[in-house]
Amino acid sequence: MSNPSYNPSLRQEPRYEPAAVIPVKHDFALLDWLESTNRLISREIEESSHLLSEDEEISELMDVDDTYDDDDDDDIDLDED
């Protein structure tokens, strides 16, 4: 019978003893590992003109000719009591 909670990656170490250190491979790069395991996904090139057109559309929306002097509150007499 197999133990369902068995995990070979975990092991018990004595509390007051130094833990074993995993040796570091200095010639190993993370990008190399990602490429070798097919986990590195290349990005698709985006069109910069598409981004430019969005910026132009946004600037057109933000470019409003209204001023605060166009408010209609000047027609109301507030001193009427």
CSV table of C-alpha atoms in Angstrom, one decimal:
chain,number,residue,atom,x,y,z
A,1,MET,CA,0.0,0.0,0.0
A,2,SER,CA,1.3,3.4,-0.8
A,3,ASN,CA,1.0,6.4,1.6
A,4,PRO,CA,-1.1,9.2,-0.1
A,5,SER,CA,0.8,11.9,1.9
A,6,TYR,CA,4.3,10.7,0.9
A,7,ASN,CA,6.3,13.4,-0.9
A,8,PRO,CA,9.9,12.5,-1.9
A,9,SER,CA,10.8,16.1,-2.1
A,10,LEU,CA,10.2,16.6,1.7
A,11,ARG,CA,12.4,15.1,4.3
A,12,GLN,CA,12.8,15.6,8.1
A,13,GLU,CA,16.0,17.2,9.5
A,14,PRO,CA,16.9,17.5,13.1
A,15,ARG,CA,16.0,20.9,14.5
A,16,TYR,CA,19.4,22.0,15.9
A,17,GLU,CA,21.5,20.5,13.1
A,18,PRO,CA,22.5,22.5,10.0
A,19,ALA,CA,20.5,21.5,7.0
A,20,ALA,CA,22.1,20.0,3.9
A,21,VAL,CA,22.7,22.6,1.2
A,22,ILE,CA,21.8,21.9,-2.4
A,23,PRO,CA,24.9,22.5,-4.6
A,24,VAL,CA,24.5,25.4,-7.1
A,25,LYS,CA,25.4,24.8,-10.7
A,26,HIS,CA,27.2,28.0,-11.8
A,27,ASP,CA,27.0,27.1,-15.5
A,28,PHE,CA,23.3,26.8,-15.6
A,29,ALA,CA,21.1,29.7,-16.6
A,30,LEU,CA,17.4,30.0,-16.1
A,31,LEU,CA,16.7,31.0,-19.7
A,32,ASP,CA,18.5,27.9,-20.9
A,33,TRP,CA,16.3,25.8,-18.6
A,34,LEU,CA,13.2,27.5,-19.9
A,35,GLU,CA,14.2,26.9,-23.5
A,36,SER,CA,15.1,23.3,-22.9
A,37,THR,CA,11.8,22.5,-21.2
A,38,ASN,CA,9.8,24.4,-23.9
A,39,ARG,CA,8.5,26.9,-21.3
A,40,LEU,CA,10.0,30.0,-22.9
A,41,ILE,CA,7.4,31.6,-25.1
A,42,SER,CA,8.4,34.2,-27.6
A,43,ARG,CA,6.4,37.4,-27.8
A,44,GLU,CA,4.6,38.5,-30.9
A,45,ILE,CA,5.7,41.8,-32.4
A,46,GLU,CA,3.1,44.5,-32.1
A,47,GLU,CA,2.6,47.1,-34.7
A,48,SER,CA,3.7,50.5,-33.3
A,49,SER,CA,1.4,52.3,-35.8
A,50,HIS,CA,-1.6,50.7,-34.1
A,51,LEU,CA,-0.4,52.1,-30.7
A,52,LEU,CA,0.1,55.5,-32.3
A,53,SER,CA,-3.4,55.6,-33.7
A,54,GLU,CA,-4.9,54.8,-30.3
A,55,ASP,CA,-2.9,57.7,-28.8
A,56,GLU,CA,-4.3,60.0,-31.4
A,57,GLU,CA,-7.8,58.9,-30.7
A,58,ILE,CA,-7.3,59.5,-27.0
A,59,SER,CA,-5.9,62.9,-27.5
A,60,GLU,CA,-8.8,63.8,-29.7
A,61,LEU,CA,-11.2,62.8,-26.9
A,62,MET,CA,-9.3,64.8,-24.4
A,63,ASP,CA,-9.0,67.9,-26.6
A,64,VAL,CA,-12.2,69.7,-25.6
A,65,ASP,CA,-12.8,73.4,-26.6
A,66,ASP,CA,-15.2,74.0,-23.6
A,67,THR,CA,-14.1,76.5,-21.0
A,68,TYR,CA,-15.4,77.1,-17.5
A,69,ASP,CA,-16.7,80.5,-18.6
A,70,ASP,CA,-19.4,78.8,-20.7
A,71,ASP,CA,-21.2,77.9,-17.5
A,72,ASP,CA,-24.8,79.1,-17.4
A,73,ASP,CA,-24.7,80.1,-13.7
A,74,ASP,CA,-24.0,83.7,-14.6
A,75,ASP,CA,-27.7,84.1,-15.6
A,76,ILE,CA,-28.9,83.2,-12.1
A,77,ASP,CA,-29.1,86.0,-9.5
A,78,LEU,CA,-28.1,84.4,-6.2
A,79,ASP,CA,-28.9,87.5,-4.1
A,80,GLU,CA,-32.6,87.1,-4.3
A,81,ASP,CA,-34.0,86.6,-0.8
